[in-house]
Amino acid sequence: MEALTWAGILSRMFYQLIPVWIAMIAMFSLSIYYKRNLGLYGKLFDSKIGMIGFAIVMFWVFVGFFAGALDMISTHDPLSQVSGMKNKVPGTPFRGAEEGDYAFYLLGGDHLARDVFSRVMDGASIIIVIAPLATLFAFMVGITLGLPAGYYGGKLDTLLSFLANLILAFPVILLFYLLVTPEIRMTGLPQYMAIFLFSFPILFFAVLINTRYYIEPQKRNVLMFIVVGILGYLYISLINEPGTKVTLFNAIDGFDVPGGLLTVFVSVVFVNSPTVFRIVRGLTLDIKTRDYVSAAQTRGEGAWYIMLWEILPNARGPLIVDFCLRIGYTTILLGTLGFFGLGLDPESPNWGATINEGRKLLSIYPHPALPPAFALLSLVLGLNLLADGLREESLKD
Amino acid sequence: MGQFILRRIGLMLITSICLTFIVFFLTNLFPNLEKLAKTQGNFRMSEAEVTSFLEDRGYLQPLPVKYGQWLGVLPGYIIEGKDGTIRGKCIKPGMQLKDATKFCGVLQGDWGFSTVFKDDIGKLVLIRLSLTGKLMFWVMLLMIPSALIIGILAGMREGSRTDRTLSTISITTTATPEYVSGVIFIAVFSSTAFGLKWFKGTATKAMEDANFENFFLPVLTIALYGMGYIARMTRASMAEVMTAQYIRTARLKGVSFTNIVMKHALRNALIAPFTVIMLQFPWLLNGVVIVETLFNYKGFGWVLVQAAGNNDIELLLAVSAVSVVVVLLTQLISDIGYVYLNPRISVT
């Protein structure tokens, strides 16, 4: 069989991505049609930059969803090695293709004869799950500590700020090298850190519900039971893993996260939360001088009610913008980890590891390293543009 | 001002002690020590052999004692090993027990001995730092002027086409981490597949003899990532200044646009970027590690990777102490500089 030309490769890639195009067209036409009823999200479609950014981000989200959850886009198994396909250029026919096999390596083969196209597409599903989730956890930690630091000030503020600056003064790569090694994992340290860091979301929601509904104890108790129950179950499943240091809850352990992944997750949250803390603290310091806060204080509201239901909602604009930027930063961090071969299984198709493996033969075969590099670049760029658009639109309010 | 600096330096000392202690704690966890023993001795050591190896070399003393010895506030250990040789922290190879000093730690200027490079750490780090210093000098020379020019041109007329083009460029560079741009540059400019071959894909030769061909790509790779951020800060600050009352007054008086930008706006617009440039140092350190690994330039960042990958405890401590001090110093300089540049802010 003939090798494909670039036009052939592009049209075939376009064809493979058809589910993504359909999903995106559906989403955009619905959103633009109803944009007046959708609040800040709808306003996003007024800004060209924001819309472009959102399109790029949603492209990767859909790719990750269809490739990861439905197994639709990839043409080959991202892990299987096929003899005779090593370092083959893009568009090479698949050697020994049988009935049901896809006939080409669309973006060529890497140094272990795996399909680059499938690896990049499956890599998206890893990123779009881990990066937003880790950012969300970092925000929970940062908000839960930043609000009281800004609101109360004093000794608590001094102590927390000192700790945050301590972590921020660490070079990130050094911290990763110290935390994300198999030896450290053996000591159980990442799991202890997980126990500490992942308790913040539970704490956050418990306080959130309590401050809102403490006058209606019955409603509060029911809500509290449901939310804390679900979160607690997830929490226990997340931190507990048979065969490690934390095995207290083996009986009710719902699912297992591979040790390497948990370590990566914990260190990314750990690195991100001090910055979020500083942002939230700064916003709180600013907002607590407003009149509506004094009004709430005069009404006799509790401190936590004011923090969570008066200050936090009014700080949402900058926080949403920073959330988008921070997902991009987290994506870069995860790529850095993969680049240094830390944490995630080097076999797994995460972009950083694929770039790292591709760079070894870069001057002869650049094709395995370039697609994941451009994928990562476009996703982060999309997030930055999206954040820009959101900032513009939220300033108009 | 003096009191402010003194207080900051005190805080800096506390921070660096805390941070080196954390590094000390993490590198001295038992599995790490076990790995160290096995790479130093041999990989088939039994558990008892590992323990006696570590014990003879003072690794199994209590953590605060070891830290005190490293710092130089406690006397170095002297242990008679099970094999009969006497080892001490202050007894260098080829030295007798009676010649050794009592204290030998960081405070005495002794950073210890690298187990990976088999060399004195103080000397080693200094050589590597000077190599990285050379890299950083060129990065700064490329990054700061181009970032400021882009930022000023973009912020001068907010919303114009120049502004939008330049802003898009700076967003793109901030979205491109070093390992992505480096890989793209090497693939495009130095691979046989694209056939351009303008530059070298490795900077190993640049350590002794740097020229445009082998040094430009690493410099550009680091500079690009930081450039976008500084340019955006400059743009924002420039755009804000351009809407100020005194600029409008100057315009109404008939001052030419060039004069307004150069004489009236620029000075005030450069205060914010200055602090941002200073705070970029910790980020640049990250970039240095990635780029030195990618281009095989054996500077400070490369040493960090080697030390961390092989759990070379004392080297890792020295590296982290140096980088932490660099980070804290730049923060201090940025704070002081901010006060000097902006007369409205006072620290007292």
XYZ file of C-alpha atoms in Angstrom:
745
model
C 0.000 0.000 0.000
C 1.123 3.542 -0.752
C 2.104 5.899 2.045
C -0.311 8.779 2.556
C 0.381 12.329 1.444
C -0.082 15.175 3.938
C -3.466 15.984 2.437
C -4.479 12.363 2.943
C -3.240 12.353 6.536
C -5.083 15.563 7.386
C -8.355 14.448 5.816
C -8.175 11.104 7.570
C -7.475 12.819 10.880
C -10.420 15.096 10.226
C -12.559 12.030 9.586
C -11.373 10.307 12.790
C -12.330 13.424 14.772
C -15.889 13.639 13.411
C -17.547 12.884 16.791
C -15.618 15.832 18.242
C -16.742 18.169 15.460
C -20.379 17.144 15.895
C -20.230 17.644 19.649
C -18.594 21.031 19.254
C -21.046 22.280 16.641
C -23.969 21.172 18.793
C -22.534 22.812 21.862
C -21.676 26.094 20.176
C -24.985 26.493 18.342
C -26.954 25.785 21.543
C -24.786 28.115 23.608
C -24.935 30.966 21.115
C -28.698 30.558 20.711
C -29.346 30.715 24.466
C -26.449 33.015 25.368
C -28.651 35.716 26.885
C -29.939 33.307 29.540
C -26.622 31.794 30.525
C -24.982 34.469 32.678
C -21.220 34.820 32.529
C -20.921 31.676 30.410
C -23.210 33.184 27.799
C -21.339 36.471 27.823
C -18.224 34.560 26.879
C -19.703 34.190 23.401
C -19.606 37.964 22.956
C -15.829 38.010 23.066
C -13.955 36.686 20.058
C -10.819 35.797 22.010
C -12.831 34.024 24.685
C -14.734 32.050 22.089
C -11.573 30.906 20.298
C -10.034 29.882 23.608
C -13.188 28.062 24.654
C -13.301 26.238 21.306
C -9.733 24.980 21.680
C -10.347 23.872 25.259
C -13.603 22.126 24.382
C -11.893 20.429 21.434
C -9.474 18.718 23.805
C -12.178 18.008 26.354
C -14.249 16.215 23.725
C -11.196 14.425 22.341
C -10.369 13.265 25.844
C -13.954 12.202 26.460
C -14.441 10.307 23.201
C -10.971 8.745 23.232
C -10.856 7.939 26.932
C -14.416 7.021 27.877
C -15.848 5.768 24.575
C -12.661 4.583 22.833
C -13.699 6.173 19.550
C -10.982 8.364 18.103
C -7.765 6.404 18.472
C -6.874 4.211 15.529
C -4.621 1.796 17.420
C -3.904 0.714 20.962
C -1.608 3.416 22.409
C 0.523 0.833 24.209
C 0.902 -2.001 21.704
C 4.150 -2.200 19.785
C 4.006 -3.401 16.208
C 7.112 -4.846 14.587
C 8.298 -2.939 11.549
C 6.623 0.336 12.550
C 9.528 1.756 14.574
C 10.189 5.467 13.871
C 8.123 5.307 10.689
C 7.172 8.676 9.213
C 3.559 9.953 9.280
C 1.200 8.218 6.885
C 3.032 4.902 6.768
C 0.752 1.929 5.976
C 0.248 -0.395 8.929
C 2.375 -3.489 8.415
C 0.445 -6.751 8.394
C -2.922 -5.064 8.682
C -5.701 -7.564 9.212
C -9.445 -7.219 8.920
C -10.569 -4.548 11.364
C -7.146 -2.949 11.813
C -6.752 0.671 10.825
C -4.556 0.703 7.727
C -2.186 3.563 8.580
C -0.092 5.095 11.323
C -1.493 8.579 10.741
C 1.247 10.472 12.590
C 3.892 7.772 12.334
C 5.370 5.455 14.931
C 7.582 6.306 17.914
C 10.843 4.649 18.944
C 8.920 1.706 20.396
C 6.763 1.349 17.268
C 3.587 2.666 18.898
C 1.075 4.838 17.053
C 1.749 8.512 17.801
C -1.750 9.682 16.810
C -3.469 7.320 19.239
C -1.039 8.207 22.007
C -1.714 11.921 21.645
C -5.489 11.429 21.563
C -5.480 9.136 24.599
C -3.102 11.494 26.382
C -5.827 14.139 26.262
C -8.096 12.003 28.430
C -5.460 11.883 31.187
C -4.879 15.637 31.161
C -8.509 16.725 31.061
C -9.293 14.648 34.134
C -6.253 15.308 36.308
C -5.537 18.962 35.589
C -8.977 20.456 36.452
C -9.424 18.118 39.408
C -6.028 18.969 40.898
C -6.725 22.659 40.359
C -10.101 22.296 42.065
C -8.491 20.678 45.099
C -5.856 23.394 45.210
C -8.654 25.978 45.179
C -10.455 24.229 48.027
C -7.311 24.291 50.135
C -6.444 27.848 49.152
C -9.955 29.170 49.799
C -10.449 27.376 53.106
C -7.173 28.786 54.449
C -7.097 32.101 52.605
C -10.500 33.371 53.765
C -9.789 33.210 57.519
C -6.219 34.480 56.985
C -7.537 37.578 55.247
C -10.598 38.027 57.428
C -9.089 37.545 60.876
C -5.561 38.738 60.077
C -3.182 38.799 63.036
C -1.154 35.787 64.134
C -3.092 33.295 62.020
C -2.400 35.351 58.916
C 1.294 35.709 59.748
C 1.686 31.983 60.284
C -0.209 30.881 57.171
C 1.485 33.469 54.976
C 4.872 32.356 56.242
C 4.062 28.740 55.382
C 2.767 29.713 51.949
C 5.904 31.736 51.210
C 7.994 28.822 52.417
C 6.480 26.508 49.824
C 6.636 29.183 47.135
C 10.355 29.732 47.718
C 11.011 26.103 46.792
C 12.023 25.530 43.186
C 9.135 23.450 41.839
C 11.298 20.877 40.109
C 13.334 20.240 43.238
C 10.128 19.690 45.195
C 8.904 17.239 42.592
C 12.181 15.366 42.627
C 11.965 15.110 46.400
C 8.304 14.074 46.562
C 7.635 12.031 43.457
C 10.120 9.188 43.771
C 9.347 5.515 44.393
C 11.433 5.680 47.587
C 9.317 8.466 49.065
C 6.174 6.619 48.063
C 7.387 3.656 50.131
C 7.494 5.826 53.245
C 3.816 6.679 52.792
C 4.515 10.423 52.940
C 2.394 11.289 49.869
C -0.528 9.476 51.426
C -0.198 11.376 54.690
C -0.126 14.566 52.673
C -3.203 13.360 50.809
C -4.971 12.757 54.111
C -4.243 16.337 55.072
C -4.875 18.094 51.765
C -7.943 16.152 50.658
C -9.735 16.768 53.953
C -10.160 20.417 52.979
C -13.015 19.912 50.492
C -15.019 18.049 53.157
C -14.296 20.765 55.683
C -15.219 23.424 53.147
C -18.606 21.917 52.266
C -19.431 21.082 55.873
C -18.875 24.687 56.946
C -20.664 25.945 53.837
C -23.814 23.968 54.638
C -23.682 24.630 58.358
C -23.405 28.402 58.035
C -26.291 28.562 55.575
C -28.811 26.267 57.227
C -27.988 26.389 60.915
C -31.365 27.960 61.607
C -33.077 24.965 60.000
C -31.343 22.108 61.823
C -33.395 19.388 60.179
C -32.659 20.443 56.615
C -29.052 20.997 57.553
C -28.659 17.562 59.080
C -30.068 15.814 56.020
C -27.924 17.836 53.591
C -24.854 17.449 55.762
C -25.375 13.705 56.003
C -25.666 13.293 52.224
C -22.817 15.613 51.192
C -20.329 14.639 53.870
C -21.245 10.982 53.363
C -20.506 11.050 49.644
C -17.364 13.163 49.998
C -16.168 11.101 52.944
C -16.582 7.908 50.975
C -14.615 9.345 48.036
C -12.010 10.659 50.463
C -11.504 7.312 52.134
C -11.345 5.513 48.797
C -8.814 8.003 47.537
C -6.368 7.874 50.414
C -6.727 4.207 51.318
C -4.817 1.653 49.313
C -4.182 -1.958 50.304
C -0.529 -2.859 50.605
C 0.631 0.628 51.634
C 0.883 2.474 54.921
C -2.735 3.618 54.912
C -4.891 0.504 55.102
C -7.217 1.407 57.936
C -10.333 1.464 55.782
C -9.705 -1.526 53.513
C -13.218 -2.808 54.169
C -14.984 0.186 52.630
C -12.386 1.166 50.036
C -14.355 1.947 46.874
C -11.645 2.277 44.238
C -7.901 2.399 44.022
C -5.795 5.128 42.534
C -2.409 3.885 41.334
C 0.260 5.027 43.799
C 2.175 7.048 41.217
C -0.907 8.963 40.165
C -1.855 9.820 43.741
C 1.650 11.117 44.407
C 1.557 13.300 41.300
C -1.862 14.567 42.263
C -0.801 15.416 45.803
C 2.340 17.249 44.744
C 0.530 19.289 42.106
C -2.125 20.316 44.651
C 0.599 21.078 47.171
C 2.492 23.319 44.754
C -0.603 25.181 43.557
C -2.443 25.867 46.792
C -0.087 28.520 48.269
C -0.604 30.731 45.222
C -4.375 30.327 45.449
C -4.109 31.076 49.156
C -2.350 34.350 48.438
C -4.914 35.389 45.840
C -7.880 34.574 48.091
C -6.245 36.313 51.044
C -5.652 39.445 48.999
C -9.231 39.471 47.702
C -10.594 38.955 51.215
C -8.525 41.830 52.586
C -10.008 44.028 49.887
C -13.625 42.904 50.147
C -13.917 42.831 53.938
C -13.873 46.633 54.038
C -17.036 46.857 51.917
C -20.344 48.089 53.300
C -22.261 44.867 52.791
C -19.764 43.078 54.995
C -20.230 45.670 57.745
C -24.003 45.269 57.286
C -23.717 41.531 57.795
C -21.532 42.069 60.843
C -24.109 44.453 62.294
C -26.856 41.896 61.654
C -24.815 39.597 63.874
C -23.876 37.009 61.266
C -21.122 34.569 62.166
C -17.615 35.029 60.825
C -17.738 31.973 58.606
C -21.105 32.970 57.176
C -19.649 36.306 56.149
C -16.576 34.682 54.652
C -18.389 32.011 52.666
C -21.662 33.720 51.745
C -20.704 37.392 51.578
C -17.031 37.607 50.632
C -16.532 34.495 48.517
C -19.394 35.094 46.031
C -18.124 38.616 45.470
C -14.619 37.352 44.783
C -15.800 34.888 42.150
C -14.804 36.917 39.066
C -11.040 36.975 39.633
C -11.198 33.447 41.023
C -12.854 32.002 37.909
C -10.283 33.724 35.702
C -7.447 32.429 37.838
C -8.998 28.972 37.808
C -8.694 28.817 34.008
C -5.118 30.093 34.074
C -4.226 27.663 36.823
C -5.548 24.664 34.907
C -3.143 25.677 32.152
C -0.315 25.982 34.645
C -1.201 22.589 36.117
C -1.111 21.115 32.611
C 2.384 22.541 32.206
C 3.406 21.101 35.579
C 2.067 17.663 34.698
C 3.983 17.850 31.424
C 7.115 18.809 33.359
C 6.687 15.760 35.563
C 6.298 13.554 32.502
C 9.287 15.248 30.884
C 11.534 14.259 33.781
C 10.030 10.785 33.915
C 8.598 11.333 37.385
C 5.407 9.935 38.800
C 3.140 8.771 36.034
C 3.927 5.449 34.417
C 6.336 6.249 31.530
C 4.454 3.783 29.335
C 1.202 5.704 29.721
C 0.455 8.093 26.864
C 0.621 11.331 28.877
C 1.971 14.173 26.764
C 4.981 15.065 28.875
C 6.326 11.519 28.825
C 5.682 11.221 25.092
C 7.636 14.448 24.484
C 10.428 13.171 26.697
C 10.703 9.890 24.804
C 10.467 11.632 21.458
C 13.258 14.100 22.208
C 15.945 11.428 22.323
C 15.936 10.962 18.560
C 14.765 14.479 17.836
C 17.422 15.439 15.319
C 16.667 12.412 13.127
C 12.980 11.653 13.755
C 11.166 14.762 14.989
C 7.666 13.433 14.279
C 6.999 11.518 17.549
C 7.770 14.543 19.760
C 6.016 17.281 17.818
C 2.331 16.221 18.006
C 2.192 15.984 21.823
C 4.165 19.245 22.034
C 1.635 21.062 19.869
C -1.249 19.401 21.702
C -0.004 20.672 25.054
C 0.757 24.094 23.623
C -2.717 24.461 22.102
C -4.541 23.348 25.243
C -2.652 25.788 27.481
C -3.053 28.541 24.906
C -6.797 27.840 24.753
C -7.064 28.091 28.535
C -5.137 31.371 28.568
C -7.328 32.864 25.842
C -10.428 31.663 27.671
C -9.213 33.309 30.862
C -8.571 36.520 28.929
C -12.060 36.485 27.468
C -13.630 35.801 30.864
C -11.643 38.617 32.446
C -12.779 41.046 29.774
C -16.422 40.042 30.098
C -16.493 39.983 33.894
C -14.948 43.475 33.988
C -17.869 44.757 31.928
C -20.308 43.896 34.740
C 14.714 51.376 55.606
C 17.646 49.790 57.438
C 15.335 48.164 59.935
C 13.129 46.867 57.138
C 16.081 45.244 55.393
C 17.333 43.750 58.647
C 13.925 42.279 59.399
C 13.692 40.846 55.900
C 17.135 39.303 56.160
C 16.171 37.728 59.477
C 13.046 36.277 57.905
C 15.155 35.059 55.020
C 17.489 33.194 57.356
C 14.576 31.505 59.112
C 13.035 30.558 55.778
C 16.226 29.069 54.422
C 16.826 27.097 57.629
C 13.278 25.723 57.460
C 13.614 24.815 53.794
C 17.002 23.132 54.080
C 15.674 21.201 57.050
C 12.738 19.971 54.937
C 15.137 18.895 52.181
C 17.303 17.277 54.833
C 14.343 15.393 56.241
C 13.142 14.172 52.837
C 16.554 13.049 51.622
C 17.279 11.296 54.906
C 14.179 9.107 54.906
C 15.244 5.506 55.238
C 14.309 4.244 51.743
C 16.393 7.079 50.272
C 19.351 6.173 52.465
C 18.968 2.546 51.473
C 19.103 3.515 47.816
C 22.182 5.629 48.507
C 23.916 2.723 50.260
C 23.139 0.385 47.404
C 24.370 2.735 44.694
C 27.502 3.553 46.721
C 28.284 0.001 47.823
C 26.726 -2.635 45.663
C 23.190 -3.523 44.686
C 23.142 -6.958 46.289
C 23.748 -5.781 49.839
C 21.736 -7.501 52.522
C 19.711 -5.484 54.973
C 22.301 -5.887 57.727
C 25.058 -4.739 55.391
C 23.053 -1.682 54.429
C 22.543 -0.810 58.072
C 26.198 -1.172 58.969
C 27.235 0.781 55.855
C 24.972 3.634 56.867
C 25.921 3.432 60.520
C 29.652 3.626 59.763
C 29.136 6.755 57.704
C 27.060 8.536 60.307
C 23.769 8.389 58.393
C 21.819 6.749 61.213
C 22.363 9.443 63.829
C 19.271 11.341 64.956
C 18.069 13.844 62.356
C 18.637 17.085 64.336
C 22.187 15.970 65.163
C 22.946 15.278 61.505
C 21.435 18.614 60.514
C 23.500 20.413 63.167
C 26.642 18.765 61.826
C 25.802 19.767 58.279
C 25.178 23.312 59.408
C 28.404 23.345 61.412
C 26.978 24.094 64.860
C 27.616 20.593 66.181
C 30.995 18.808 66.017
C 31.290 16.352 63.128
C 30.864 12.687 63.942
C 33.791 10.338 64.395
C 32.748 6.715 64.220
C 34.869 3.623 64.392
C 33.294 1.277 61.858
C 32.722 -2.436 62.216
C 35.510 -3.015 59.695
C 37.945 -1.166 61.985
C 38.430 2.036 59.951
C 37.688 5.319 61.602
C 35.468 7.649 59.601
C 34.538 11.182 60.448
C 32.575 13.923 58.778
C 35.584 16.186 58.916
C 38.122 13.563 57.862
C 38.561 14.033 54.151
C 39.916 11.188 52.034
C 43.660 10.886 52.595
C 43.524 12.865 55.856
C 44.493 11.682 59.333
C 42.222 11.829 62.346
C 44.481 14.262 64.181
C 44.536 16.729 61.270
C 40.788 17.011 61.063
C 38.987 20.019 62.453
C 36.245 19.681 65.042
C 33.496 21.473 63.127
C 32.977 21.244 59.426
C 29.673 22.488 58.126
C 28.212 25.152 55.934
C 29.096 27.837 58.464
C 32.763 26.854 58.145
C 32.436 27.046 54.362
C 32.554 23.284 53.956
C 29.639 22.064 51.831
C 30.670 18.442 51.949
C 31.624 15.894 49.351
C 29.489 14.861 46.390
C 28.893 11.124 46.143
C 27.987 11.316 42.438
C 30.715 13.575 41.093
C 33.348 12.554 43.678
C 34.300 16.156 44.149
C 34.195 18.965 46.677
C 30.694 20.449 46.524
C 31.615 24.082 47.139
C 33.935 24.076 44.137
C 31.561 22.039 41.990
C 28.535 24.237 42.603
C 30.549 27.374 41.957
C 31.723 26.128 38.550
C 28.215 25.046 37.557
C 26.731 28.298 38.811
C 29.098 30.326 36.678
C 28.030 28.298 33.619
C 24.382 28.944 34.414
C 25.220 32.560 35.094
C 26.531 32.841 31.558
C 23.294 31.361 30.231
C 21.161 33.658 32.389
C 23.108 36.744 31.346
C 22.252 36.179 27.702
C 18.677 35.244 28.575
C 18.211 38.528 30.437
C 19.868 40.446 27.629
C 17.418 38.985 25.140
C 14.316 38.771 27.318
C 14.048 42.090 29.143
C 14.500 44.555 26.259
C 12.271 42.609 23.875
C 9.589 42.104 26.525
C 9.589 45.791 27.425
C 9.470 46.893 23.797
C 6.588 44.536 23.011
C 4.720 45.611 26.129
C 5.186 49.327 25.488
C 4.242 49.095 21.813
C 1.127 47.112 22.735
C 0.069 49.273 25.675
C 0.777 52.574 23.935
C -2.441 52.399 21.909
C -4.759 50.017 23.699
C -7.092 48.083 21.418
C -5.264 48.881 18.188
C -4.264 46.206 15.727
C -0.615 46.295 16.897
C -1.881 45.778 20.432
C -3.966 42.761 19.494
C -1.213 41.125 17.428
C 1.449 41.652 20.075
C -0.858 40.536 22.888
C -1.665 37.334 21.044
C 2.048 36.698 20.580
C 2.754 37.224 24.263
C -0.129 34.973 25.321
C 1.230 32.289 23.016
C 4.712 32.456 24.505
C 3.369 32.225 28.059
C 1.431 29.140 26.993
C 4.548 27.453 25.647
C 6.581 25.772 28.369
C 10.299 25.344 27.734
C 10.105 21.652 27.010
C 7.593 22.324 24.229
C 9.323 25.297 22.597
C 12.749 23.668 22.986
C 11.573 20.499 21.282
C 9.935 22.468 18.474
C 13.064 24.602 17.966
C 15.368 21.602 17.861
C 13.056 19.764 15.473
C 12.704 22.716 13.119
C 16.148 24.309 13.218
C 18.539 21.450 13.765
C 17.012 18.188 12.571
C 17.760 16.414 9.331
C 14.047 15.934 8.717
C 13.391 19.637 8.170
C 16.813 20.127 6.650
C 17.357 23.661 7.960
C 20.242 22.831 10.310
C 20.818 26.468 11.274
C 21.651 25.765 14.881
C 23.104 22.957 16.952
C 20.637 20.779 18.867
C 22.971 20.496 21.847
C 24.774 23.148 23.845
C 27.457 20.950 25.390
C 30.179 22.737 23.416
C 28.825 26.117 24.528
C 30.167 25.468 28.033
C 33.715 26.313 26.895
C 33.114 28.077 23.644
C 29.708 29.663 23.274
C 28.786 31.042 19.897
C 25.587 32.000 18.145
C 25.182 28.608 16.532
C 25.289 26.481 19.658
C 23.989 28.915 22.271
C 21.108 30.792 20.678
C 18.461 28.075 20.914
C 18.764 27.425 24.675
C 18.814 31.156 25.383
C 15.783 31.762 23.192
C 13.889 28.847 24.738
C 14.218 30.188 28.285
C 13.691 33.798 27.264
C 10.455 33.158 25.361
C 8.522 31.684 28.273
C 9.284 34.562 30.611
C 9.034 37.191 27.924
C 5.283 36.914 27.345
C 4.508 37.392 31.011
C 6.689 40.466 31.440
C 5.341 41.894 28.179
C 1.749 41.509 29.384
C 2.535 43.175 32.701
C 4.264 46.033 30.882
C 1.304 46.364 28.534
C -1.204 46.512 31.372
C 0.810 49.078 33.273
C 1.457 51.144 30.133
C -2.220 51.087 29.173
C -3.155 52.270 32.655
C -0.655 55.115 32.592
C -1.827 56.227 29.148
C -5.325 56.922 30.527
C -3.974 59.090 33.357
C -4.888 62.761 33.670
C -1.387 64.137 33.188
C -1.050 62.335 29.858
C -4.267 63.942 28.674
C -3.027 67.325 29.830
C 0.200 66.827 27.908
C -1.725 65.857 24.783
C -3.981 68.876 25.062
C -0.919 71.073 25.431
C 0.193 69.717 22.072
C 3.114 67.518 23.077
C 3.882 65.024 20.314
C 2.875 61.388 20.830
C 6.487 60.159 20.772
C 7.404 62.654 23.455
C 4.441 61.693 25.604
C 5.391 58.034 25.463
C 9.115 58.523 25.963
C 9.150 61.330 28.525
C 5.864 61.181 30.402
C 4.496 57.647 30.329
C 7.507 55.355 30.225
C 8.962 56.192 33.644
C 5.754 55.461 35.503
C 4.889 52.472 33.370
C 8.131 50.669 34.180
C 7.594 50.366 37.941
C 5.361 47.295 37.775
C 7.466 45.363 35.234
C 10.544 45.830 37.407
C 9.079 43.837 40.280
C 7.717 41.266 37.867
C 11.145 40.784 36.306
C 12.639 40.218 39.734
C 9.912 37.772 40.704
C 10.547 35.871 37.477
C 13.790 34.476 38.835
C 12.289 31.447 40.584
C 10.431 30.617 37.373
C 13.558 31.035 35.321
C 15.242 28.537 37.611
C 12.646 26.007 36.493
C 13.314 26.850 32.871
C 17.031 26.511 33.438
C 16.616 22.967 34.742
C 14.497 21.922 31.770
C 16.618 23.627 29.128
C 19.926 22.429 30.539
C 18.574 18.880 30.511
C 17.163 19.244 27.020
C 20.280 20.810 25.504
C 22.712 18.879 27.663
C 24.337 22.035 29.027
C 25.992 20.967 32.257
C 25.183 23.895 34.490
C 23.398 24.331 37.813
C 20.072 22.918 36.654
C 21.727 19.857 35.224
C 23.488 19.301 38.562
C 20.133 19.567 40.337
C 18.733 16.769 38.196
C 21.814 14.612 38.716
C 21.839 15.182 42.467
C 18.131 14.506 42.849
C 18.145 11.464 40.599
C 20.977 9.845 42.563
C 19.978 11.082 46.018
C 23.309 12.813 46.526
C 22.231 14.280 49.850
C 24.865 16.931 50.472
C 24.903 18.117 46.865
C 21.116 18.323 46.860
C 21.225 20.367 50.064
C 23.776 22.743 48.615
C 21.753 23.122 45.428
C 18.537 23.813 47.289
C 20.230 26.211 49.704
C 21.650 28.193 46.792
C 18.386 28.281 44.863
C 16.363 29.242 47.929
C 18.749 32.077 48.705
C 18.544 33.256 45.087
C 14.751 33.257 45.234
C 14.586 35.094 48.555
C 17.232 37.629 47.547
C 15.354 38.531 44.376
C 12.170 38.973 46.408
C 14.033 41.319 48.736
C 15.524 43.286 45.842
C 12.136 43.587 44.185
C 10.586 44.941 47.392
C 13.362 47.470 47.961
C 13.405 48.467 44.305
C 9.667 48.996 44.377
C 9.990 51.424 47.258
C 12.753 53.357 45.513
C 10.964 53.533 42.196
C 7.600 54.465 43.625
C 7.878 57.356 46.068
C 4.229 56.925 47.117
C 5.000 53.700 48.947
C 6.879 53.670 52.215
C 7.882 50.679 54.309
C 7.841 52.422 57.642
